[in-house]
CSV table of C-alpha atoms in Angstrom, one decimal:
chain,number,residue,atom,x,y,z
A,1,UNK,CA,60.3,-41.0,43.3
A,2,UNK,CA,61.1,-40.5,39.6
A,3,UNK,CA,63.4,-37.6,40.7
A,4,UNK,CA,65.2,-39.9,43.2
A,5,UNK,CA,65.6,-42.5,40.5
A,6,UNK,CA,67.2,-39.9,38.2
A,7,UNK,CA,69.5,-38.9,41.0
A,8,UNK,CA,70.3,-42.6,41.7
A,9,UNK,CA,71.1,-43.2,38.0
A,10,UNK,CA,73.5,-40.3,37.8
A,11,UNK,CA,75.0,-41.2,41.2
A,12,UNK,CA,75.4,-44.8,40.0
A,13,UNK,CA,77.4,-43.7,36.9
A,14,UNK,CA,79.5,-41.2,38.8
A,15,UNK,CA,79.8,-43.7,41.6
A,16,UNK,CA,80.9,-46.6,39.4
A,17,UNK,CA,83.4,-44.4,37.6
A,18,UNK,CA,84.6,-43.0,40.9
A,19,UNK,CA,84.9,-46.5,42.4
A,20,UNK,CA,86.7,-47.8,39.2
A,21,UNK,CA,89.0,-44.8,39.2
A,22,UNK,CA,89.7,-45.0,42.9
A,23,UNK,CA,90.3,-48.7,42.6
A,24,UNK,CA,92.8,-48.1,39.8
A,25,UNK,CA,94.3,-45.3,41.8
A,26,UNK,CA,94.6,-47.6,44.8
A,27,UNK,CA,97.1,-49.5,42.8
A,28,UNK,CA,99.4,-46.6,43.3
A,29,UNK,CA,99.3,-47.2,47.1
A,30,UNK,CA,100.8,-50.7,47.1
A,31,UNK,CA,103.2,-49.8,44.4
A,32,UNK,CA,104.4,-46.6,46.2
A,33,UNK,CA,104.3,-48.0,49.7
A,34,UNK,CA,106.3,-51.0,48.5
A,35,UNK,CA,108.9,-49.0,46.7
A,36,UNK,CA,109.1,-46.3,49.3
A,37,UNK,CA,109.4,-48.0,52.7
A,38,UNK,CA,107.7,-46.4,55.8
A,39,UNK,CA,111.1,-45.9,57.5
A,40,UNK,CA,112.4,-43.8,54.6
A,41,UNK,CA,109.7,-41.1,55.0
A,42,UNK,CA,109.2,-40.7,51.2
A,43,UNK,CA,105.5,-41.6,51.5
A,44,UNK,CA,105.3,-39.0,54.3
A,45,UNK,CA,106.5,-36.4,51.8
A,46,UNK,CA,103.8,-37.4,49.3
A,47,UNK,CA,101.2,-37.3,52.1
A,48,UNK,CA,102.4,-33.8,53.2
A,49,UNK,CA,102.6,-32.3,49.7
A,50,UNK,CA,99.2,-33.6,48.7
A,51,UNK,CA,97.7,-32.0,51.9
A,52,UNK,CA,99.0,-28.7,50.6
A,53,UNK,CA,97.6,-29.5,47.2
A,54,UNK,CA,94.1,-30.2,48.6
A,55,UNK,CA,94.0,-26.7,50.2
A,56,UNK,CA,95.4,-25.0,47.1
A,57,UNK,CA,92.7,-26.5,44.8
A,58,UNK,CA,90.0,-24.9,47.0
A,59,UNK,CA,91.8,-21.6,46.9
A,60,UNK,CA,92.2,-21.6,43.2
A,61,UNK,CA,88.7,-22.7,42.4
A,62,UNK,CA,87.3,-20.3,45.1
A,63,UNK,CA,83.9,-22.0,45.3
A,64,UNK,CA,83.2,-21.5,41.6
A,65,UNK,CA,81.8,-25.0,41.0
A,66,UNK,CA,78.8,-24.5,43.3
A,67,UNK,CA,78.5,-20.9,42.1
A,68,UNK,CA,78.6,-22.1,38.5
A,69,UNK,CA,75.6,-24.4,39.1
A,70,UNK,CA,73.7,-21.7,41.0
A,71,UNK,CA,74.0,-19.1,38.3
A,72,UNK,CA,73.5,-21.5,35.4
A,73,UNK,CA,70.1,-22.4,36.8
A,74,UNK,CA,69.2,-18.8,38.0
A,75,UNK,CA,66.4,-17.0,36.2
A,76,UNK,CA,67.6,-14.0,34.2
A,77,UNK,CA,71.1,-15.3,33.7
A,78,UNK,CA,72.6,-16.3,30.3
A,79,UNK,CA,74.1,-19.8,30.7
A,80,UNK,CA,76.6,-19.5,27.9
A,81,UNK,CA,77.8,-16.2,29.2
A,82,UNK,CA,78.1,-17.6,32.8
A,83,UNK,CA,80.1,-20.5,31.5
A,84,UNK,CA,82.5,-18.3,29.5
A,85,UNK,CA,82.9,-15.8,32.3
A,86,UNK,CA,83.7,-18.6,34.8
A,87,UNK,CA,86.3,-20.1,32.4
A,88,UNK,CA,88.0,-16.8,31.9
A,89,UNK,CA,88.1,-16.0,35.6
A,90,UNK,CA,89.7,-19.4,36.5
A,91,UNK,CA,92.1,-19.2,33.6
A,92,UNK,CA,93.3,-15.7,34.6
A,93,UNK,CA,93.8,-16.5,38.3
A,94,UNK,CA,95.5,-19.9,37.6
A,95,UNK,CA,98.0,-18.4,35.2
A,96,UNK,CA,98.8,-15.4,37.3
A,97,UNK,CA,99.3,-17.6,40.4
A,98,UNK,CA,101.7,-19.9,38.6
A,99,UNK,CA,103.8,-17.0,37.5
A,100,UNK,CA,103.9,-15.6,41.1
A,101,UNK,CA,104.8,-19.0,42.7
A,102,UNK,CA,107.6,-19.7,40.2
A,103,UNK,CA,109.1,-16.3,40.8
A,104,UNK,CA,109.0,-16.8,44.6
A,105,UNK,CA,109.7,-20.6,44.4
A,106,UNK,CA,112.8,-20.8,46.7
A,107,UNK,CA,111.4,-18.8,49.7
A,108,UNK,CA,108.1,-20.6,49.5
A,109,UNK,CA,109.7,-24.0,49.4
A,110,UNK,CA,111.9,-23.1,52.3
A,111,UNK,CA,108.9,-21.9,54.3
A,112,UNK,CA,107.1,-25.2,54.1
A,113,UNK,CA,110.2,-27.3,54.7
A,114,UNK,CA,111.3,-28.3,51.2
A,115,UNK,CA,114.1,-25.8,50.7
A,116,UNK,CA,116.3,-28.6,49.4
A,117,UNK,CA,113.7,-29.6,46.8
A,118,UNK,CA,111.9,-26.6,45.4
A,119,UNK,CA,110.9,-28.7,42.4
A,120,UNK,CA,108.3,-30.4,44.6
A,121,UNK,CA,106.6,-27.1,45.1
A,122,UNK,CA,106.9,-25.8,41.5
A,123,UNK,CA,105.7,-28.9,39.8
A,124,UNK,CA,102.8,-29.6,42.2
A,125,UNK,CA,101.6,-26.0,42.2
A,126,UNK,CA,101.5,-25.9,38.4
A,127,UNK,CA,99.6,-29.2,38.4
A,128,UNK,CA,97.0,-28.0,40.9
A,129,UNK,CA,96.5,-24.6,39.1
A,130,UNK,CA,95.7,-26.5,35.9
A,131,UNK,CA,93.4,-28.8,37.8
A,132,UNK,CA,91.6,-25.8,39.3
A,133,UNK,CA,90.9,-24.5,35.8
A,134,UNK,CA,89.7,-27.9,34.4
A,135,UNK,CA,87.2,-28.1,37.3
A,136,UNK,CA,84.8,-25.8,35.4
A,137,UNK,CA,84.8,-27.8,32.1
A,138,UNK,CA,84.1,-30.9,34.3
A,139,UNK,CA,81.3,-29.0,36.1
A,140,UNK,CA,79.9,-28.1,32.6
A,141,UNK,CA,79.8,-31.8,31.8
A,142,UNK,CA,77.8,-32.4,35.0
A,143,UNK,CA,75.5,-29.5,34.1
A,144,UNK,CA,74.8,-31.1,30.7
A,145,UNK,CA,74.2,-34.4,32.4
A,146,UNK,CA,77.1,-36.1,30.6
A,147,UNK,CA,78.3,-38.4,33.3
A,148,UNK,CA,79.7,-41.0,30.9
A,149,UNK,CA,82.2,-38.5,29.3
A,150,UNK,CA,83.0,-37.1,32.7
A,151,UNK,CA,83.7,-40.5,34.1
A,152,UNK,CA,85.7,-41.6,31.0
A,153,UNK,CA,88.1,-38.6,31.2
A,154,UNK,CA,88.7,-39.1,34.9
A,155,UNK,CA,89.5,-42.8,34.4
A,156,UNK,CA,91.8,-42.1,31.5
A,157,UNK,CA,93.7,-39.6,33.7
A,158,UNK,CA,94.2,-42.2,36.4
A,159,UNK,CA,95.1,-45.0,34.0
A,160,UNK,CA,97.8,-42.8,32.5
A,161,UNK,CA,99.0,-42.0,36.0
A,162,UNK,CA,99.2,-45.7,37.0
A,163,UNK,CA,101.0,-46.6,33.8
A,164,UNK,CA,103.7,-43.9,34.2
A,165,UNK,CA,104.1,-44.8,37.9
A,166,UNK,CA,104.6,-48.5,37.0
A,167,UNK,CA,107.1,-47.6,34.4
A,168,UNK,CA,109.1,-45.3,36.7
A,169,UNK,CA,108.9,-47.3,39.9
A,170,UNK,CA,109.0,-50.9,38.6
A,171,UNK,CA,109.6,-51.5,34.9
A,172,UNK,CA,112.5,-49.2,34.0
A,173,UNK,CA,114.5,-50.0,37.3
A,174,UNK,CA,114.0,-53.7,36.7
A,175,UNK,CA,115.3,-53.4,33.1
A,176,UNK,CA,118.1,-51.0,34.2
A,177,UNK,CA,117.0,-48.8,31.3
A,178,UNK,CA,117.1,-45.1,31.6
A,179,UNK,CA,116.3,-43.5,28.2
A,180,UNK,CA,115.4,-40.1,29.7
A,181,UNK,CA,118.2,-39.9,32.2
A,182,UNK,CA,116.0,-39.7,35.3
A,183,UNK,CA,117.9,-42.1,37.5
A,184,UNK,CA,121.3,-42.0,39.1
A,185,UNK,CA,123.9,-44.8,38.6
A,186,UNK,CA,122.3,-47.0,41.3
A,187,UNK,CA,118.8,-46.4,39.8
A,188,UNK,CA,117.7,-44.7,43.1
A,189,UNK,CA,114.0,-43.6,43.0
A,190,UNK,CA,113.3,-39.9,43.4
A,191,UNK,CA,109.9,-39.0,44.8
A,192,UNK,CA,109.9,-35.8,42.7
A,193,UNK,CA,109.1,-37.9,39.6
A,194,UNK,CA,105.8,-38.9,41.2
A,195,UNK,CA,104.9,-35.2,41.1
A,196,UNK,CA,106.2,-34.8,37.5
A,197,UNK,CA,104.0,-37.7,36.4
A,198,UNK,CA,100.9,-35.9,37.9
A,199,UNK,CA,101.7,-32.8,35.9
A,200,UNK,CA,101.9,-34.9,32.6
A,201,UNK,CA,98.5,-36.5,33.4
A,202,UNK,CA,96.9,-33.1,34.2
A,203,UNK,CA,98.1,-31.5,31.0
A,204,UNK,CA,96.8,-34.5,29.0
A,205,UNK,CA,93.3,-34.2,30.6
A,206,UNK,CA,93.3,-30.5,29.8
A,207,UNK,CA,93.9,-31.3,26.1
A,208,UNK,CA,91.1,-33.9,26.1
A,209,UNK,CA,88.6,-31.2,27.3
A,210,UNK,CA,89.2,-29.1,24.1
A,211,UNK,CA,85.5,-29.2,23.1
A,212,UNK,CA,84.3,-27.9,26.4
A,213,UNK,CA,87.0,-25.2,26.4
A,214,UNK,CA,85.5,-23.7,23.2
A,215,UNK,CA,82.8,-22.2,25.5
A,216,UNK,CA,85.3,-19.5,26.4
A,217,UNK,CA,84.4,-17.7,23.2
A,218,UNK,CA,81.1,-16.2,24.6
A,219,UNK,CA,83.0,-13.3,26.2
A,220,UNK,CA,83.2,-12.0,29.7
A,221,UNK,CA,80.3,-10.5,31.6
A,222,UNK,CA,81.6,-8.1,34.3
A,223,UNK,CA,78.2,-7.7,35.9
A,224,UNK,CA,77.8,-11.4,36.2
A,225,UNK,CA,81.3,-11.7,37.5
A,226,UNK,CA,80.6,-9.3,40.4
A,227,UNK,CA,77.4,-11.2,41.3
A,228,UNK,CA,79.2,-14.5,41.2
A,229,UNK,CA,82.1,-13.2,43.4
A,230,UNK,CA,79.6,-11.8,45.9
A,231,UNK,CA,77.9,-15.2,46.1
A,232,UNK,CA,81.1,-17.3,46.1
A,233,UNK,CA,83.4,-15.7,48.6
A,234,UNK,CA,81.7,-17.3,51.6
A,235,UNK,CA,82.0,-20.6,49.8
A,236,UNK,CA,85.7,-20.0,49.4
A,237,UNK,CA,86.1,-19.5,53.2
A,238,UNK,CA,83.8,-22.5,53.8
A,239,UNK,CA,85.8,-24.6,51.3
A,240,UNK,CA,89.2,-23.7,52.8
A,241,UNK,CA,88.0,-24.3,56.3
A,242,UNK,CA,86.3,-27.5,55.3
A,243,UNK,CA,89.4,-28.8,53.5
A,244,UNK,CA,91.5,-27.8,56.5
A,245,UNK,CA,89.4,-30.4,58.4
A,246,UNK,CA,90.8,-33.0,56.0
A,247,UNK,CA,94.3,-31.7,55.4
A,248,UNK,CA,95.4,-29.5,58.3
A,249,UNK,CA,96.6,-32.5,60.3
A,250,UNK,CA,98.9,-33.7,57.6
A,251,UNK,CA,100.2,-30.1,57.2
A,252,UNK,CA,100.7,-29.5,60.9
A,253,UNK,CA,102.0,-32.9,61.8
A,254,UNK,CA,105.7,-32.4,60.9
A,255,UNK,CA,105.7,-29.2,63.0
A,256,UNK,CA,103.9,-30.7,66.1
A,257,UNK,CA,105.3,-34.2,66.3
A,258,UNK,CA,107.7,-34.8,69.2
A,259,UNK,CA,110.6,-36.3,67.3
A,260,UNK,CA,113.0,-35.8,64.4
A,261,UNK,CA,111.9,-34.6,60.9
A,262,UNK,CA,112.6,-38.1,59.5
A,263,UNK,CA,110.5,-39.8,62.2
A,264,UNK,CA,107.7,-37.3,61.7
A,265,UNK,CA,107.6,-38.1,58.0
A,266,UNK,CA,107.7,-41.8,58.7
A,267,UNK,CA,104.7,-41.5,61.1
A,268,UNK,CA,102.8,-39.2,58.7
A,269,UNK,CA,103.4,-41.7,55.9
A,270,UNK,CA,101.9,-44.5,58.0
A,271,UNK,CA,98.8,-42.3,58.7
A,272,UNK,CA,98.6,-41.2,55.0
A,273,UNK,CA,98.8,-44.8,53.7
A,274,UNK,CA,96.2,-46.2,56.2
A,275,UNK,CA,93.6,-43.5,55.5
A,276,UNK,CA,93.6,-44.5,51.9
A,277,UNK,CA,91.6,-47.5,52.9
A,278,UNK,CA,89.0,-45.2,54.5
A,279,UNK,CA,88.7,-43.3,51.3
A,280,UNK,CA,85.9,-45.5,50.0
A,281,UNK,CA,83.7,-43.1,52.0
A,282,UNK,CA,85.1,-40.2,50.1
A,283,UNK,CA,84.3,-42.0,46.8
A,284,UNK,CA,80.7,-42.4,47.8
A,285,UNK,CA,80.3,-38.8,49.0
A,286,UNK,CA,82.1,-37.5,45.9
A,287,UNK,CA,79.8,-39.6,43.6
A,288,UNK,CA,76.7,-38.4,45.4
A,289,UNK,CA,78.0,-34.8,45.3
A,290,UNK,CA,78.6,-34.9,41.5
A,291,UNK,CA,75.0,-35.9,40.9
A,292,UNK,CA,73.4,-34.0,43.8
A,293,UNK,CA,74.6,-30.5,43.2
A,294,UNK,CA,73.0,-30.1,39.7
A,295,UNK,CA,70.0,-32.1,40.9
A,296,UNK,CA,69.3,-29.8,43.9
A,297,UNK,CA,69.7,-26.5,42.1
A,298,UNK,CA,67.6,-27.9,39.2
A,299,UNK,CA,64.8,-29.0,41.5
A,300,UNK,CA,64.8,-26.0,43.8
A,301,UNK,CA,61.6,-24.6,42.2
A,302,UNK,CA,59.6,-27.9,42.6
A,303,UNK,CA,56.9,-28.2,45.2
A,304,UNK,CA,58.1,-31.5,46.7
A,305,UNK,CA,61.7,-30.5,46.9
A,306,UNK,CA,62.1,-30.7,50.7
A,307,UNK,CA,60.6,-34.1,50.9
A,308,UNK,CA,63.0,-35.3,48.2
A,309,UNK,CA,66.0,-33.8,50.0
A,310,UNK,CA,65.0,-35.6,53.2
A,311,UNK,CA,64.7,-39.0,51.5
A,312,UNK,CA,68.0,-38.4,49.7
A,313,UNK,CA,69.7,-37.7,53.1
A,314,UNK,CA,68.3,-41.0,54.5
A,315,UNK,CA,69.5,-43.1,51.6
A,316,UNK,CA,72.9,-41.4,51.7
A,317,UNK,CA,73.3,-42.4,55.3
A,318,UNK,CA,72.1,-45.9,54.8
A,319,UNK,CA,74.5,-46.7,52.0
A,320,UNK,CA,77.5,-45.0,53.7
A,321,UNK,CA,76.8,-47.1,56.8
A,322,UNK,CA,76.8,-50.2,54.6
A,323,UNK,CA,80.1,-49.1,53.1
A,324,UNK,CA,81.5,-48.6,56.6
A,325,UNK,CA,80.5,-52.1,57.7
A,326,UNK,CA,81.8,-53.6,54.5
A,327,UNK,CA,85.3,-52.0,54.9
A,328,UNK,CA,85.5,-52.9,58.5
A,329,UNK,CA,84.3,-56.5,57.9
A,330,UNK,CA,87.0,-57.1,55.3
A,331,UNK,CA,89.7,-54.9,56.7
A,332,UNK,CA,92.1,-57.9,57.2
A,333,UNK,CA,91.9,-58.4,53.4
A,334,UNK,CA,91.9,-54.7,52.4
A,335,UNK,CA,95.1,-54.0,54.5
A,336,UNK,CA,97.1,-55.7,51.7
A,337,UNK,CA,96.4,-52.5,49.6
A,338,UNK,CA,99.3,-50.9,51.6
A,339,UNK,CA,102.7,-52.2,52.4
A,340,UNK,CA,103.1,-54.3,55.6
A,341,UNK,CA,105.4,-51.7,57.2
A,342,UNK,CA,102.3,-49.4,57.4
A,343,UNK,CA,99.9,-51.8,59.0
A,344,UNK,CA,100.4,-50.4,62.5
A,345,UNK,CA,98.2,-47.5,61.6
A,346,UNK,CA,95.1,-49.5,60.7
A,347,UNK,CA,93.4,-48.5,63.9
A,348,UNK,CA,92.7,-45.0,62.4
A,349,UNK,CA,90.5,-46.5,59.7
A,350,UNK,CA,87.1,-46.8,61.6
A,351,UNK,CA,87.6,-43.3,63.1
A,352,UNK,CA,88.3,-41.7,59.7
A,353,UNK,CA,85.5,-43.5,58.0
A,354,UNK,CA,83.0,-42.4,60.7
A,355,UNK,CA,84.3,-38.8,60.3
A,356,UNK,CA,83.7,-39.0,56.5
A,357,UNK,CA,80.1,-40.1,57.0
A,358,UNK,CA,79.5,-37.0,59.1
A,359,UNK,CA,81.2,-34.9,56.4
A,360,UNK,CA,78.8,-36.3,53.9
A,361,UNK,CA,75.8,-35.5,56.1
A,362,UNK,CA,77.2,-32.0,56.5
A,363,UNK,CA,77.4,-31.7,52.7
A,364,UNK,CA,73.8,-32.8,52.4
A,365,UNK,CA,72.7,-30.2,55.0
A,366,UNK,CA,74.7,-27.5,53.2
A,367,UNK,CA,72.0,-26.8,50.6
A,368,UNK,CA,69.8,-24.9,52.9
A,369,UNK,CA,72.2,-22.0,52.9
A,370,UNK,CA,73.1,-22.4,49.3
A,371,UNK,CA,69.5,-22.3,48.1
A,372,UNK,CA,68.7,-19.3,50.4
A,373,UNK,CA,71.8,-17.5,49.3
A,374,UNK,CA,73.1,-17.5,53.0
A,375,UNK,CA,76.4,-19.0,52.1
A,376,UNK,CA,78.2,-17.1,54.9
A,377,UNK,CA,76.8,-19.7,57.3
A,378,UNK,CA,78.8,-22.4,55.5
A,379,UNK,CA,81.9,-20.4,56.2
A,380,UNK,CA,81.0,-20.1,59.9
A,381,UNK,CA,80.3,-23.9,60.3
A,382,UNK,CA,83.5,-25.0,58.5
A,383,UNK,CA,85.6,-22.3,60.2
A,384,UNK,CA,84.4,-23.4,63.7
A,385,UNK,CA,85.2,-27.0,62.7
A,386,UNK,CA,88.6,-26.1,61.5
A,387,UNK,CA,89.3,-24.3,64.8
A,388,UNK,CA,88.2,-27.5,66.7
A,389,UNK,CA,90.5,-29.6,64.5
A,390,UNK,CA,93.6,-27.4,64.9
A,391,UNK,CA,93.1,-27.0,68.6
A,392,UNK,CA,93.0,-30.8,69.1
A,393,UNK,CA,96.0,-31.3,66.8
A,394,UNK,CA,98.1,-28.8,68.6
A,395,UNK,CA,97.1,-30.2,72.0
A,396,UNK,CA,97.3,-33.9,71.3
A,397,UNK,CA,99.7,-34.6,68.3
A,398,UNK,CA,102.8,-34.2,70.5
A,399,UNK,CA,101.5,-36.9,72.9
A,400,UNK,CA,99.4,-39.2,70.7
A,401,UNK,CA,100.9,-38.8,67.2
A,402,UNK,CA,98.6,-39.6,64.2
A,403,UNK,CA,95.8,-40.9,66.4
A,404,UNK,CA,95.2,-37.3,67.4
A,405,UNK,CA,94.8,-36.5,63.7
A,406,UNK,CA,92.0,-39.1,63.3
A,407,UNK,CA,90.1,-37.9,66.3
A,408,UNK,CA,90.5,-34.3,65.5
A,409,UNK,CA,88.8,-34.8,62.1
A,410,UNK,CA,86.0,-36.8,63.8
A,411,UNK,CA,85.4,-34.0,66.3
A,412,UNK,CA,85.6,-31.2,63.6
A,413,UNK,CA,83.0,-32.9,61.3
A,414,UNK,CA,80.7,-33.7,64.2
A,415,UNK,CA,80.6,-30.0,65.3
A,416,UNK,CA,80.1,-28.7,61.8
A,417,UNK,CA,77.3,-31.2,61.1
A,418,UNK,CA,75.4,-30.5,64.3
A,419,UNK,CA,75.6,-26.7,63.9
A,420,UNK,CA,74.4,-26.8,60.3
A,421,UNK,CA,71.5,-29.0,61.2
A,422,UNK,CA,70.1,-27.0,64.1
A,423,UNK,CA,70.6,-23.6,62.5
A,424,UNK,CA,69.4,-24.9,59.1
A,425,UNK,CA,66.1,-26.0,60.6
A,426,UNK,CA,65.4,-22.4,61.6
A,427,UNK,CA,66.0,-20.9,58.2
A,428,UNK,CA,65.0,-23.8,55.8
A,429,UNK,CA,63.1,-26.5,57.7
A,430,UNK,CA,63.3,-30.0,56.3
A,431,UNK,CA,61.6,-32.9,58.1
A,432,UNK,CA,64.4,-35.4,58.0
A,433,UNK,CA,63.3,-39.0,59.0
A,434,UNK,CA,65.5,-38.8,62.2
A,435,UNK,CA,64.0,-41.9,63.8
A,436,UNK,CA,64.7,-44.1,60.8
A,437,UNK,CA,68.2,-42.7,60.5
A,438,UNK,CA,68.9,-43.2,64.2
A,439,UNK,CA,67.8,-46.8,63.9
A,440,UNK,CA,70.3,-47.5,61.1
A,441,UNK,CA,73.1,-45.8,63.0
A,442,UNK,CA,72.4,-47.8,66.2
A,443,UNK,CA,72.2,-51.1,64.3
A,444,UNK,CA,75.4,-50.3,62.3
A,445,UNK,CA,77.2,-49.5,65.5
A,446,UNK,CA,76.1,-52.7,67.2
A,447,UNK,CA,77.2,-54.8,64.1
A,448,UNK,CA,80.6,-53.0,64.1
A,449,UNK,CA,81.0,-54.0,67.8
A,450,UNK,CA,80.2,-57.6,66.8
A,451,UNK,CA,82.9,-57.4,64.1
A,452,UNK,CA,85.5,-56.2,66.7
A,453,UNK,CA,84.7,-59.3,68.7
A,454,UNK,CA,85.6,-61.6,65.7
A,455,UNK,CA,89.1,-60.2,65.5
A,456,UNK,CA,90.6,-63.1,67.5
A,457,UNK,CA,89.1,-65.7,65.1
A,458,UNK,CA,91.1,-67.2,62.3
A,459,UNK,CA,90.8,-65.3,59.0
A,460,UNK,CA,88.2,-67.5,57.2
A,461,UNK,CA,85.7,-67.8,60.2
A,462,UNK,CA,86.2,-64.1,60.9
A,463,UNK,CA,85.3,-63.2,57.3
A,464,UNK,CA,82.3,-65.6,57.3
A,465,UNK,CA,80.9,-64.1,60.5
A,466,UNK,CA,81.5,-60.5,59.3
A,467,UNK,CA,79.7,-61.4,56.0
A,468,UNK,CA,76.7,-62.6,57.9
A,469,UNK,CA,76.6,-59.3,59.9
A,470,UNK,CA,76.8,-57.3,56.7
A,471,UNK,CA,74.0,-59.3,55.2
A,472,UNK,CA,71.9,-58.7,58.3
A,473,UNK,CA,72.3,-54.9,57.7
A,474,UNK,CA,71.3,-55.4,54.0
A,475,UNK,CA,68.3,-57.4,55.1
A,476,UNK,CA,67.2,-54.5,57.3
A,477,UNK,CA,67.5,-52.1,54.4
A,478,UNK,CA,65.5,-54.4,52.1
A,479,UNK,CA,62.8,-55.0,54.8
A,480,UNK,CA,62.3,-51.3,55.7
A,481,UNK,CA,63.2,-49.1,52.8
A,482,UNK,CA,64.3,-50.8,49.6
A,483,UNK,CA,62.2,-53.9,48.8
A,484,UNK,CA,63.7,-56.1,46.1
A,485,UNK,CA,60.6,-55.6,43.9
A,486,UNK,CA,61.6,-51.9,43.6
A,487,UNK,CA,65.0,-52.6,42.1
A,488,UNK,CA,65.5,-51.8,38.4
A,489,UNK,CA,65.8,-54.7,35.9
A,490,UNK,CA,65.7,-57.5,38.5
A,491,UNK,CA,62.8,-56.1,40.5
A,492,UNK,CA,60.2,-57.7,38.3
A,493,UNK,CA,61.3,-61.2,39.5
A,494,UNK,CA,60.4,-60.3,43.1
A,495,UNK,CA,56.9,-59.0,42.3
A,496,UNK,CA,53.9,-61.1,43.0
């Protein structure tokens, strides 16, 4: 239990910072969806470009975050040497790739449909290459158990991003003031400057990591490099395939949609805006991952590690189901995060959230092959999931539009999750509390059905009933697994 409390503490700090950061970042959604109307397709461009970015960040980090934790905790390895070697590897690959992309900018931009705006590609690639490099200093902060500094830097980055977006999209146009010459005579907004702002924020974050970057002075260990690359290449395949499950739909959509390019971007923008509401599940999974990776590798030698992993899985599922019910219960309020012209796509939210829960479970299950050095299995599972997603996209997007994207992600994560569980039990058996977990899933599903039945009620009664349903789920958690007396600080008031 003390181990779980330590995990919960770090997850809480990462989670709070992630929630605060995402909440601040959410401010970009109403700002951008208000300034770039759905019919213009500009938000579709943002959605499409960031889908490419999410794949590129995986390619450029090539699984080195997980590999870093594995080797920093492996017997016989020199931690400072591993850190310096990893930094130098990422610095080299990032710089070389920037040079190559800038030299081939025009043909690359044309190939992905932005031949008229190669600056989109150049700016965002440079940004993502720098982000890939800074992933290792951030991983080092997690290794050192410095969640506060980690969180502070992430929040500063997003605050700067918000501030510059507000200046560009709202303040300067309202004042009709153009000190940098970035507008035309009519003060028309150019989506390219959203990407330039990201580059500025990324460079600022790199500069704030200067203390961590001094670790590069410990030299380069060629032998360790070869061992790390042998461990990480399956993680690269797994990461790309896994990210395809999240981003392939947004990349393929303009090519598969049965309509004009402008209409495809409009529909993609609607989908991209609405799934932002579902991203609370990504926040929870990300917060858990930040704390869980160093926790798992650090605890791998303990005798009770499998029991702890099983309990961690259960509590992850419990709290993601609670998040699902909370979002669905208050969706009629949360929809104001995005512009009204995007509301027609809100029906994708429950599907995407359920898919993200399964992705989180898949992430929890992934440690059996990471701890046993069978990382190739992760590549198999994610690859099969990606094939499922792409097949559904190709078959159904022309007929069902962005709804096909939502269901494709759901199916892909379901397949990957189930394969990882059944094969993992053969190689690294963990007695997960399946009965308890199934109970929570069934109850959450029943409560969600109840929420759908309240949709015809006026807003205030609807929210009141949904609140009672959420509280019923909380009561179940308290009664079965988390008595109030066990809570930190306030728990003493509930003990007899």
